[in-house]
Coordinates of C-alpha atoms in Angstrom, one line a residue:
Chain A
M56 CA 81.1 116.2 125.7
T57 CA 79.2 114.1 123.1
D58 CA 79.4 114.6 119.4
A59 CA 75.9 116.0 119.3
L60 CA 76.9 118.9 121.5
V61 CA 80.0 119.7 119.5
G62 CA 77.8 120.5 116.6
V63 CA 78.5 121.2 113.0
R64 CA 81.4 123.7 113.6
G65 CA 83.3 121.4 115.9
R66 CA 82.9 118.6 113.3
R67 CA 84.2 120.8 110.6
T68 CA 87.3 121.8 112.7
R69 CA 88.0 118.2 113.6
S70 CA 87.7 117.1 110.0
L71 CA 90.2 119.8 108.9
V72 CA 92.7 118.8 111.7
L73 CA 92.4 115.1 110.8
T74 CA 92.8 115.7 107.1
T75 CA 95.8 118.0 107.7
V76 CA 97.6 115.5 109.9
I77 CA 97.0 112.6 107.4
A78 CA 98.1 114.9 104.5
A79 CA 101.4 115.7 106.4
G80 CA 102.0 112.0 106.9
S81 CA 101.3 111.4 103.3
V82 CA 103.9 113.9 102.3
V83 CA 106.4 111.9 104.4
M84 CA 105.4 108.7 102.6
I85 CA 105.7 110.3 99.1
L86 CA 108.8 112.4 99.7
P87 CA 111.3 109.5 99.3
F88 CA 109.7 108.7 95.9
Y89 CA 109.9 112.3 94.9
W90 CA 113.6 112.6 95.9
L91 CA 114.3 109.4 93.9
L92 CA 112.7 110.9 90.9
I93 CA 114.7 114.1 91.2
A94 CA 117.9 112.2 91.9
T95 CA 117.7 110.3 88.6
T96 CA 117.9 113.6 86.7
Y97 CA 121.3 114.8 88.1
P98 CA 124.8 113.6 87.6
S99 CA 126.4 111.8 90.6
S100 CA 128.3 114.9 91.6
E101 CA 125.2 117.0 92.1
I102 CA 122.8 114.5 93.7
F103 CA 123.9 115.4 97.2
A104 CA 124.2 119.1 96.5
S105 CA 123.6 121.5 99.3
P106 CA 121.0 123.1 99.3
P107 CA 119.3 120.0 97.9
N108 CA 117.8 120.0 94.4
L109 CA 114.1 120.2 94.4
L110 CA 113.4 120.5 90.7
P111 CA 114.4 118.0 87.9
G112 CA 117.8 118.4 86.3
P113 CA 119.2 117.6 82.8
A114 CA 121.0 114.3 83.3
F115 CA 118.3 111.6 83.3
F116 CA 119.2 110.3 79.8
D117 CA 122.9 110.4 80.6
N118 CA 122.3 108.3 83.7
L119 CA 120.0 106.0 81.8
S120 CA 122.4 105.4 78.9
G121 CA 125.3 105.1 81.3
L122 CA 123.4 102.5 83.3
L123 CA 122.5 100.5 80.3
T124 CA 125.9 100.6 78.5
E125 CA 128.4 100.6 81.4
T126 CA 126.6 98.0 83.6
L127 CA 124.6 94.9 82.9
F128 CA 121.4 96.4 84.3
G129 CA 119.6 96.1 81.0
R130 CA 120.3 92.4 81.1
A131 CA 119.1 92.2 84.6
I132 CA 115.8 93.8 83.6
G133 CA 115.4 91.2 80.9
N134 CA 116.2 88.4 83.3
S135 CA 113.7 89.8 85.9
V136 CA 110.9 90.2 83.4
L137 CA 111.3 86.7 82.1
I138 CA 111.7 85.0 85.4
A139 CA 108.9 86.8 87.2
S140 CA 106.5 86.3 84.2
V141 CA 107.2 82.6 83.8
Y142 CA 107.1 82.1 87.6
T143 CA 103.8 83.8 87.8
V144 CA 102.2 81.7 85.1
L145 CA 103.6 78.4 86.4
G146 CA 102.9 79.4 90.0
L147 CA 99.2 80.0 89.2
V148 CA 98.9 76.6 87.5
V149 CA 100.5 74.8 90.5
C150 CA 98.7 76.7 93.2
T151 CA 95.2 76.6 91.6
A152 CA 95.5 72.9 90.9
A153 CA 96.6 72.1 94.4
G154 CA 94.0 74.4 95.9
Y155 CA 91.3 72.7 93.8
A156 CA 92.4 69.2 95.0
F157 CA 92.3 70.3 98.7
A158 CA 89.0 72.2 98.4
K159 CA 86.9 69.8 96.4
F160 CA 88.1 66.2 96.9
E161 CA 88.2 63.7 99.7
F162 CA 91.3 61.5 99.6
R163 CA 93.7 59.6 101.7
G164 CA 96.5 61.8 103.0
R165 CA 94.6 65.1 102.5
G166 CA 95.0 66.2 106.2
V167 CA 98.7 65.4 106.3
L168 CA 99.5 67.1 103.0
F169 CA 97.5 70.2 103.9
G170 CA 99.1 70.3 107.3
A171 CA 102.5 70.2 105.6
V172 CA 101.5 73.2 103.5
L173 CA 100.4 75.1 106.6
V174 CA 103.6 74.3 108.5
T175 CA 105.8 75.5 105.7
L176 CA 104.0 78.8 105.8
A177 CA 105.5 79.5 109.2
L178 CA 109.0 78.0 108.8
P179 CA 111.8 80.4 108.1
S180 CA 112.8 80.0 104.4
Q181 CA 116.4 80.9 105.3
V182 CA 116.9 77.4 106.7
T183 CA 116.7 76.0 103.2
L184 CA 119.2 78.5 101.8
V185 CA 122.3 76.2 102.2
P186 CA 120.6 73.0 101.0
L187 CA 119.0 74.7 98.0
F188 CA 122.4 76.1 97.1
Q189 CA 123.8 72.6 97.3
I190 CA 121.0 71.1 95.2
M191 CA 121.6 73.7 92.5
V192 CA 125.4 73.0 92.6
T193 CA 124.7 69.2 92.2
L194 CA 122.2 69.7 89.4
G195 CA 124.6 72.2 87.7
W196 CA 121.8 74.8 87.9
L197 CA 123.7 77.8 89.4
D198 CA 123.0 80.9 87.3
T199 CA 120.0 79.3 85.6
Y200 CA 116.4 80.5 85.3
Q201 CA 115.0 77.2 86.6
A202 CA 117.0 77.5 89.8
L203 CA 115.1 80.7 90.6
I204 CA 111.7 79.6 89.3
L205 CA 111.2 76.0 90.5
P206 CA 111.8 76.0 94.3
S207 CA 109.1 78.4 95.3
L208 CA 106.4 77.5 92.7
A209 CA 104.4 75.4 95.1
M210 CA 103.9 78.5 97.4
P211 CA 102.1 77.5 100.6
F212 CA 100.3 80.7 100.8
G213 CA 99.1 80.5 97.2
I214 CA 97.8 77.0 97.7
F215 CA 96.1 78.1 101.0
L216 CA 94.5 81.1 99.3
M217 CA 93.2 79.1 96.4
R218 CA 91.8 76.4 98.6
Q219 CA 89.9 78.9 100.7
T220 CA 88.5 80.6 97.7
M221 CA 87.5 77.4 96.0
L222 CA 85.7 76.1 99.1
A223 CA 83.1 78.8 98.4
V224 CA 82.4 77.4 94.9
P225 CA 79.2 75.4 95.2
D226 CA 79.6 71.6 94.7
E227 CA 76.3 71.5 92.8
L228 CA 78.0 73.5 90.0
L229 CA 80.7 70.9 89.7
Q230 CA 78.3 68.0 89.9
A231 CA 76.1 69.5 87.2
A232 CA 79.0 69.8 84.9
R233 CA 80.1 66.2 85.6
V234 CA 76.6 64.9 84.9
D235 CA 76.7 66.7 81.6
G236 CA 79.8 64.7 80.8
A237 CA 82.6 67.1 81.5
G238 CA 85.9 65.6 82.4
E239 CA 87.7 66.5 85.6
F240 CA 90.2 68.9 83.8
R241 CA 87.3 70.5 82.0
V242 CA 85.4 71.1 85.3
F243 CA 88.5 72.6 86.7
S244 CA 89.4 74.9 83.8
R245 CA 85.9 75.9 82.6
I246 CA 83.9 76.0 85.8
V247 CA 86.2 76.5 88.8
L248 CA 88.9 78.8 87.4
P249 CA 86.5 81.4 85.9
T250 CA 84.5 81.5 89.2
V251 CA 87.6 82.4 91.3
R252 CA 89.0 84.9 88.8
P253 CA 89.4 87.8 91.3
A254 CA 91.5 85.6 93.7
I255 CA 93.6 84.5 90.7
A256 CA 94.3 88.1 89.8
A257 CA 95.3 88.9 93.4
L258 CA 97.6 85.8 93.5
A259 CA 99.1 86.7 90.1
I260 CA 100.1 90.1 91.4
F261 CA 101.4 88.6 94.6
L262 CA 103.5 86.0 92.8
F263 CA 104.9 88.6 90.4
L264 CA 105.7 91.1 93.0
G265 CA 107.3 88.5 95.3
Q266 CA 109.6 87.2 92.5
W267 CA 110.4 90.6 91.2
N268 CA 111.6 91.8 94.5
E269 CA 113.1 88.6 95.9
F270 CA 116.7 89.1 97.0
V271 CA 118.5 86.7 99.3
Y272 CA 117.9 83.4 97.4
P273 CA 118.9 84.9 94.0
L274 CA 121.9 86.4 95.6
V275 CA 122.9 82.9 96.6
V276 CA 122.3 80.9 93.4
L277 CA 123.3 83.6 90.9
R278 CA 127.0 83.8 90.5
T279 CA 127.8 85.8 87.3
P280 CA 126.5 89.3 86.6
E281 CA 124.9 88.1 83.3
S282 CA 122.4 86.1 85.2
F283 CA 121.6 88.7 87.9
T284 CA 118.0 89.8 88.6
I285 CA 117.2 93.5 89.3
P286 CA 117.6 93.4 93.1
V287 CA 120.9 91.5 92.9
S288 CA 122.1 93.8 90.2
L289 CA 121.2 96.9 92.2
A290 CA 122.9 95.6 95.3
S291 CA 126.0 94.8 93.3
L292 CA 126.0 98.3 91.7
Q293 CA 125.9 99.7 95.2
G294 CA 128.7 97.4 96.3
I295 CA 131.2 98.8 93.8
G296 CA 133.8 101.1 95.4
T297 CA 132.9 104.3 93.7
T298 CA 129.2 104.1 93.3
D299 CA 127.8 106.1 90.4
Y300 CA 124.8 107.4 92.4
G301 CA 123.1 108.9 89.3
Q302 CA 123.0 105.4 87.7
L303 CA 122.2 103.7 90.9
M304 CA 119.2 105.9 91.5
T305 CA 118.1 105.5 87.9
G306 CA 118.3 101.7 88.3
T307 CA 116.3 101.9 91.5
L308 CA 113.6 103.9 89.8
L309 CA 113.5 101.4 86.9
S310 CA 113.0 98.6 89.4
V311 CA 110.0 100.3 91.0
L312 CA 108.4 102.0 88.0
P313 CA 106.7 99.0 86.3
I314 CA 105.3 97.9 89.6
L315 CA 104.2 101.4 90.4
V316 CA 102.3 101.8 87.1
L317 CA 100.8 98.4 87.6
F318 CA 99.8 99.3 91.1
L319 CA 98.0 102.5 90.0
F320 CA 95.9 100.6 87.5
L321 CA 95.2 97.5 89.5
Q322 CA 95.1 98.9 93.0
R323 CA 92.1 96.9 94.0
H324 CA 93.8 93.6 93.2
F325 CA 97.0 94.7 94.9
V326 CA 95.0 95.4 98.1
A327 CA 93.3 92.0 97.8
G328 CA 96.6 90.3 97.3
I329 CA 98.3 92.0 100.2
L330 CA 95.3 91.5 102.4
A331 CA 95.1 87.8 101.5
G332 CA 98.8 87.4 101.6
A333 CA 100.3 89.6 104.3
V334 CA 103.0 87.0 104.4
K335 CA 106.6 88.0 104.0
Q336 CA 108.1 85.3 101.9
Chain B
M112 CA 88.0 91.9 101.2
N113 CA 86.7 91.0 104.6
A114 CA 86.1 87.4 103.4
L115 CA 89.7 87.2 102.3
L116 CA 90.9 88.5 105.6
E117 CA 88.9 86.0 107.6
T118 CA 90.4 83.2 105.6
V119 CA 93.8 83.9 106.9
D120 CA 93.0 83.0 110.4
A121 CA 95.0 80.7 112.5
R122 CA 92.5 78.1 113.6
P123 CA 93.8 74.5 113.6
A124 CA 93.0 72.7 110.4
T125 CA 90.6 70.3 112.2
D126 CA 88.1 73.2 112.9
R127 CA 87.6 73.6 109.2
R128 CA 86.1 70.2 108.4
R129 CA 83.2 70.5 106.1
P130 CA 79.7 69.5 107.0
P131 CA 79.0 65.8 106.4
S132 CA 76.3 66.4 103.8
R133 CA 78.8 68.1 101.4
R134 CA 81.3 65.4 102.1
R135 CA 79.0 62.7 100.9
R136 CA 78.1 64.4 97.7
S137 CA 81.5 65.4 96.5
S138 CA 82.8 61.8 96.7
I139 CA 80.7 60.6 93.7
G140 CA 81.5 61.2 90.1
H141 CA 85.3 61.3 89.8
P142 CA 88.0 58.7 89.6
R143 CA 90.0 58.2 92.8
L144 CA 93.2 59.2 91.3
T145 CA 92.0 62.7 90.2
P146 CA 92.9 64.7 93.3
Y147 CA 96.4 63.2 93.3
L148 CA 96.9 64.2 89.7
F149 CA 96.0 67.8 90.5
L150 CA 98.4 67.6 93.5
L151 CA 101.2 65.9 91.6
P152 CA 103.3 69.1 90.7
T153 CA 102.9 70.4 94.3
I154 CA 103.9 67.1 95.9
L155 CA 107.0 66.7 93.6
L156 CA 108.1 70.4 94.2
F157 CA 107.4 70.1 97.9
L158 CA 109.5 67.0 98.3
A159 CA 112.4 68.3 96.2
F160 CA 112.6 71.9 97.3
K161 CA 110.9 72.0 100.8
L162 CA 111.0 68.8 102.7
Y163 CA 114.3 67.5 101.4
P164 CA 116.1 70.9 102.0
Y165 CA 114.6 71.1 105.5
L166 CA 115.7 67.6 106.5
S167 CA 119.0 68.1 104.7
A168 CA 119.7 71.3 106.6
F169 CA 119.4 69.4 109.8
W170 CA 121.9 66.8 108.7
V171 CA 124.2 69.6 107.4
S172 CA 123.9 71.3 110.8
L173 CA 125.5 68.2 112.4
T174 CA 128.5 68.3 110.1
Q175 CA 131.6 70.4 109.5
N176 CA 133.8 70.9 106.5
V177 CA 137.3 69.9 107.6
G178 CA 139.8 70.4 104.8
G179 CA 137.3 69.9 102.0
V180 CA 135.9 66.7 103.6
T181 CA 132.5 66.8 105.3
A182 CA 132.7 65.2 108.7
F183 CA 129.9 64.3 111.2
V184 CA 130.4 66.3 114.4
G185 CA 127.2 65.8 116.3
L186 CA 126.0 68.8 118.2
D187 CA 129.3 70.7 117.9
N188 CA 127.8 73.5 115.8
Y189 CA 125.0 74.0 118.3
I190 CA 127.5 74.0 121.2
R191 CA 129.6 76.6 119.3
L192 CA 126.5 78.6 118.7
A193 CA 125.5 78.7 122.3
Q194 CA 129.0 80.1 123.1
D195 CA 129.2 82.5 120.2
P196 CA 129.1 86.2 121.4
L197 CA 128.4 87.4 117.8
F198 CA 125.3 85.2 117.6
Y199 CA 124.0 86.8 120.8
T200 CA 124.8 90.2 119.3
A201 CA 122.7 89.3 116.3
L202 CA 120.0 87.9 118.5
G203 CA 120.0 91.0 120.6
N204 CA 119.8 93.4 117.6
T205 CA 117.0 91.4 116.0
F206 CA 115.0 91.4 119.2
L207 CA 115.6 95.1 119.8
I208 CA 114.3 95.9 116.3
L209 CA 111.4 93.5 117.0
V210 CA 110.3 95.2 120.3
V211 CA 110.7 98.7 119.0
Q212 CA 109.7 98.5 115.3
V213 CA 106.7 96.1 115.4
P214 CA 104.7 97.9 118.2
L215 CA 105.5 101.3 116.6
M216 CA 104.4 100.1 113.2
L217 CA 101.3 98.4 114.4
A218 CA 100.2 101.3 116.6
L219 CA 100.6 103.7 113.6
G220 CA 98.7 101.2 111.5
I221 CA 95.8 101.2 113.9
V222 CA 95.7 105.0 114.1
L223 CA 95.9 105.3 110.3
S224 CA 93.2 102.7 109.7
V225 CA 90.8 104.4 112.1
A226 CA 91.5 107.7 110.3
F227 CA 91.0 106.1 106.9
N228 CA 87.7 104.7 108.2
S229 CA 86.5 108.0 109.6
M230 CA 83.9 110.0 107.8
L231 CA 85.7 113.1 109.0
L232 CA 88.6 112.5 106.7
K233 CA 88.3 114.1 103.3
W234 CA 89.6 112.5 100.0
R235 CA 90.1 109.2 101.8
A236 CA 90.9 107.1 98.8
F237 CA 93.7 109.4 97.8
W238 CA 95.5 109.3 101.2
R239 CA 95.0 105.5 101.4
T240 CA 96.9 105.1 98.1
S241 CA 99.8 107.4 99.2
Y242 CA 100.3 105.4 102.4
F243 CA 100.1 102.1 100.7
V244 CA 102.4 102.8 97.7
P245 CA 105.7 102.1 99.6
I246 CA 104.8 98.4 99.8
V247 CA 105.3 97.9 96.1
M248 CA 108.9 99.0 96.4
G249 CA 111.3 96.1 96.7
L250 CA 113.4 95.7 99.8
V251 CA 116.7 96.3 98.0
A252 CA 115.3 99.3 96.2
Y253 CA 114.0 101.0 99.3
G254 CA 117.2 100.0 101.2
I255 CA 119.3 101.8 98.6
L256 CA 116.9 104.8 98.6
F257 CA 117.0 105.2 102.3
R258 CA 120.7 104.8 102.4
A259 CA 120.9 107.8 100.1
L260 CA 118.3 109.7 102.2
F261 CA 120.1 109.0 105.5
D262 CA 123.6 109.7 104.2
S263 CA 125.2 111.3 107.2
G264 CA 127.4 113.8 105.3
D265 CA 124.9 115.2 102.8
G266 CA 121.7 113.2 102.8
I267 CA 118.4 115.0 102.4
V268 CA 117.2 114.0 105.9
N269 CA 120.1 115.8 107.5
E270 CA 119.7 118.7 105.1
M271 CA 116.1 119.1 106.2
L272 CA 117.0 118.7 109.9
G273 CA 119.7 121.3 109.4
A274 CA 117.1 123.7 108.1
V275 CA 115.5 123.6 111.6
D276 CA 118.8 123.6 113.4
I277 CA 118.9 119.9 114.3
G278 CA 121.8 117.5 113.7
P279 CA 123.5 116.4 111.6
I280 CA 122.7 113.0 112.9
P281 CA 125.2 110.2 112.1
W282 CA 122.4 107.9 110.8
L283 CA 124.2 105.0 109.3
V284 CA 127.6 105.2 111.0
D285 CA 126.6 105.3 114.7
P286 CA 125.6 102.0 116.3
F287 CA 122.5 103.5 117.9
W288 CA 121.3 105.6 114.9
A289 CA 121.9 102.8 112.5
K290 CA 119.3 100.8 114.3
I291 CA 117.0 103.7 114.3
S292 CA 117.5 104.1 110.6
I293 CA 116.4 100.5 110.0
V294 CA 113.4 100.9 112.3
L295 CA 112.4 104.1 110.4
A296 CA 112.9 102.5 107.0
M297 CA 110.8 99.4 107.9
T298 CA 108.1 101.6 109.4
W299 CA 107.9 103.6 106.2
H300 CA 107.7 100.5 104.2
Y301 CA 105.2 98.3 106.1
T302 CA 102.9 100.6 108.1
G303 CA 100.5 101.2 105.2
Q304 CA 100.2 97.5 104.5
N305 CA 99.1 96.9 108.1
A306 CA 96.7 99.9 108.0
I307 CA 95.0 98.3 105.0
I308 CA 94.6 95.0 106.8
Y309 CA 93.1 96.7 109.8
L310 CA 90.9 98.8 107.6
A311 CA 89.4 95.7 106.1
Q312 CA 88.7 94.4 109.6
L313 CA 87.2 97.7 110.8
Q314 CA 84.8 97.7 107.9
S315 CA 83.4 94.4 109.2
I316 CA 82.5 95.9 112.6
P317 CA 78.7 96.6 112.5
G318 CA 77.9 100.4 112.5
E319 CA 75.0 99.7 114.9
L320 CA 77.5 99.0 117.7
Y321 CA 78.9 102.5 117.4
E322 CA 75.4 104.0 117.2
A323 CA 74.2 102.1 120.3
A324 CA 77.3 103.1 122.2
Q325 CA 76.8 106.7 121.3
V326 CA 73.2 106.6 122.4
D327 CA 74.4 105.1 125.7
G328 CA 76.7 108.2 126.1
A329 CA 80.1 106.6 125.3
N330 CA 82.7 109.1 124.2
G331 CA 85.2 108.6 121.4
W332 CA 87.9 107.0 123.5
Q333 CA 85.4 104.6 125.1
R334 CA 84.1 103.6 121.7
F335 CA 87.6 103.0 120.5
W336 CA 88.7 100.8 123.4
N337 CA 85.4 98.9 123.8
I338 CA 84.4 98.4 120.1
T339 CA 87.2 99.2 117.7
M340 CA 90.1 97.4 119.5
P341 CA 88.1 94.2 120.3
G342 CA 86.9 94.2 116.7
L343 CA 90.4 94.5 115.4
R344 CA 91.7 91.5 117.4
P345 CA 91.8 88.9 114.6
A346 CA 93.7 91.3 112.3
L347 CA 96.0 92.2 115.2
L348 CA 96.8 88.6 115.9
L349 CA 97.6 88.0 112.2
T350 CA 99.8 91.1 111.8
V351 CA 101.6 90.5 115.1
I352 CA 102.5 87.0 114.2
L353 CA 103.5 87.7 110.6
S354 CA 105.5 90.8 111.5
T355 CA 107.3 88.9 114.2
I356 CA 108.2 86.1 111.8
G357 CA 109.2 88.6 109.2
T358 CA 111.4 90.6 111.6
L359 CA 113.1 87.6 113.0
Q360 CA 114.1 86.7 109.4
L361 CA 115.2 90.3 108.7
F362 CA 117.9 90.3 106.0
D363 CA 117.5 92.6 103.1
E364 CA 117.3 96.0 104.9
P365 CA 120.4 95.6 107.0
Y366 CA 122.3 94.0 104.1
V367 CA 121.6 97.0 101.9
L368 CA 121.2 99.8 104.3
T369 CA 124.1 99.2 106.8
N370 CA 125.6 95.9 105.8
G371 CA 125.3 94.8 109.4
G372 CA 127.5 97.6 110.7
P373 CA 128.7 99.7 112.2
D374 CA 130.6 97.3 114.4
N375 CA 127.8 94.7 114.0
A376 CA 125.2 97.0 115.5
T377 CA 122.7 96.0 112.9
L378 CA 123.8 92.4 112.4
T379 CA 120.6 90.3 112.4
I380 CA 120.2 86.5 112.7
G381 CA 119.4 86.3 109.0
M382 CA 122.5 88.2 108.0
Y383 CA 124.7 86.1 110.4
L384 CA 123.3 83.0 108.8
Y385 CA 124.1 84.3 105.3
Q386 CA 127.6 85.5 106.3
N387 CA 128.5 82.1 107.7
G388 CA 127.0 80.2 104.8
F389 CA 128.0 82.3 101.8
R390 CA 130.9 84.4 102.9
Y391 CA 132.8 81.8 104.9
F392 CA 131.1 78.8 103.3
D393 CA 130.6 77.2 106.8
F394 CA 127.5 75.4 105.8
G395 CA 127.2 73.4 109.0
Y396 CA 127.3 76.4 111.2
A397 CA 124.9 78.4 108.9
S398 CA 122.4 75.5 109.1
A399 CA 122.7 75.3 112.9
I400 CA 121.8 79.1 113.0
G401 CA 118.8 78.3 110.7
Y402 CA 117.5 75.7 113.1
A403 CA 118.0 77.9 116.1
L404 CA 116.0 80.5 114.2
T405 CA 113.2 78.0 113.5
L406 CA 113.1 77.1 117.2
I407 CA 112.9 80.8 118.2
I408 CA 110.1 81.5 115.7
A409 CA 108.2 78.5 116.8
V410 CA 108.4 79.4 120.5
I411 CA 107.5 83.0 120.0
S412 CA 104.6 82.4 117.6
L413 CA 103.2 79.9 120.1
I414 CA 103.4 82.3 123.0
Q415 CA 101.8 85.1 121.0
F416 CA 99.1 82.8 119.8
R417 CA 98.4 81.7 123.4
L418 CA 98.3 85.2 124.7
F419 CA 95.8 86.4 122.1
K420 CA 93.7 83.3 122.7
E421 CA 93.6 84.0 126.5
K422 CA 92.4 87.6 125.9
T423 CA 89.7 86.5 123.5
R424 CA 88.1 84.3 126.1

């Protein structure tokens, strides 16, 4: 039976069925978030109540103040904000500069260097876990911000994305600026960067999100709770013998909330970033 | 969006050479050192934190720490690895999650993307957002959340199943269900991401193809298999390879959700590497596991790449 024969009524039924199925799936996707939200408003003893709580309770501020005074989670938030912000800014500088060189210049060793970038995209990062730890021990950098920020700044994917985007910038534009007497740095910062702004926004989100959620490498090079980032702090809260679930859930919510808000405002850029960088780092 | 997707293809770098005319023009007007200056930070960082660690890891994998002194032991770590039942357990677990979770997630992703692309679906933008939002949640955060949801005694999942007279299911404490828990959690987290990638690819398929097929009397299934699926192939190749690489390195979810248990039922290669390196401080053995993992990823990616290439021809 072809669509034409099904007619308007069949179409309407199918539309209703499809929308209902997708809506049901959507509830499954959202439910964990909703449960998390509810869980943060109950004391630990009532989080796993039976029947389960479906409406908010009174304990959110108790959980929050407990989390911030009894644990070092507040410190972890500060660490994460600082590390992820600095990392994002520096990462953008490094990746855009490298992308520009690969996209717009002919030079000896370009093929080899770019090949190295592509190969590191596919290599498992876990191989470098032990040597990076040893490097940080040698440098005396355990528990430092630079230990987290520096190693992954030259992110292969970021360089790759910037190169691809800048390939599309017309050479004539650059030549015109050079003829007008602009220096190389000026051409880069005034002509190229503004032209690829959407890709830069996508990369910025990608860098920030990646660093914000990074777990195994910080787990290795951060030793004292004062230096923990949010994910490491959360994992350590969970590790404690008697976990205060109210606090743990509140911490979990705090780790997601800023990103969630950012996501709702900048959805388009998130999608572009994920599309461009569906790479699990 | 489509342009972005197409950039993440897997063609060898030699295919991307620029036409000769552009090459000639771009070589005038700048000092020869300029590109190296732009690349300087990358080169330094790359040498210090990528190349050196990779080479160093290989050297470390040939050594053992004997009473505080690092001794060269040749291939001993690799020989030990080849005979280590726990390594095979980790390998088996990782592959099981790979062959169950990745196809499940990709199939769901395809179905979702087709639905998102369909004119029959109402409020499309809203649903898209709701399916995509889990991806912003960090791995540790969603691991912790799912641990609470799956709690065997009084988690909400069992409460809900109990309401329809199912269970309770021993989600995290039974070897079989612990694996299922990880599969479900990962599917929740990543399916929307893949759906969005497919959706971008779907939107690049010309609508005329579907119209022509309809005129020729092709039904919905025929259009799906003959137009949609072939059109999705580049995005499929990308997601299959990336999901495979990601799953082979799986660490965060089992670390947070099950801590590798019960009885090593969710021990993955990544977790085993971490345990040896940073719980037992056996750096040599951990590095050998890392190189074994590299080899496995290289071989599998190559096979997948070949398979997809064959089908495209």
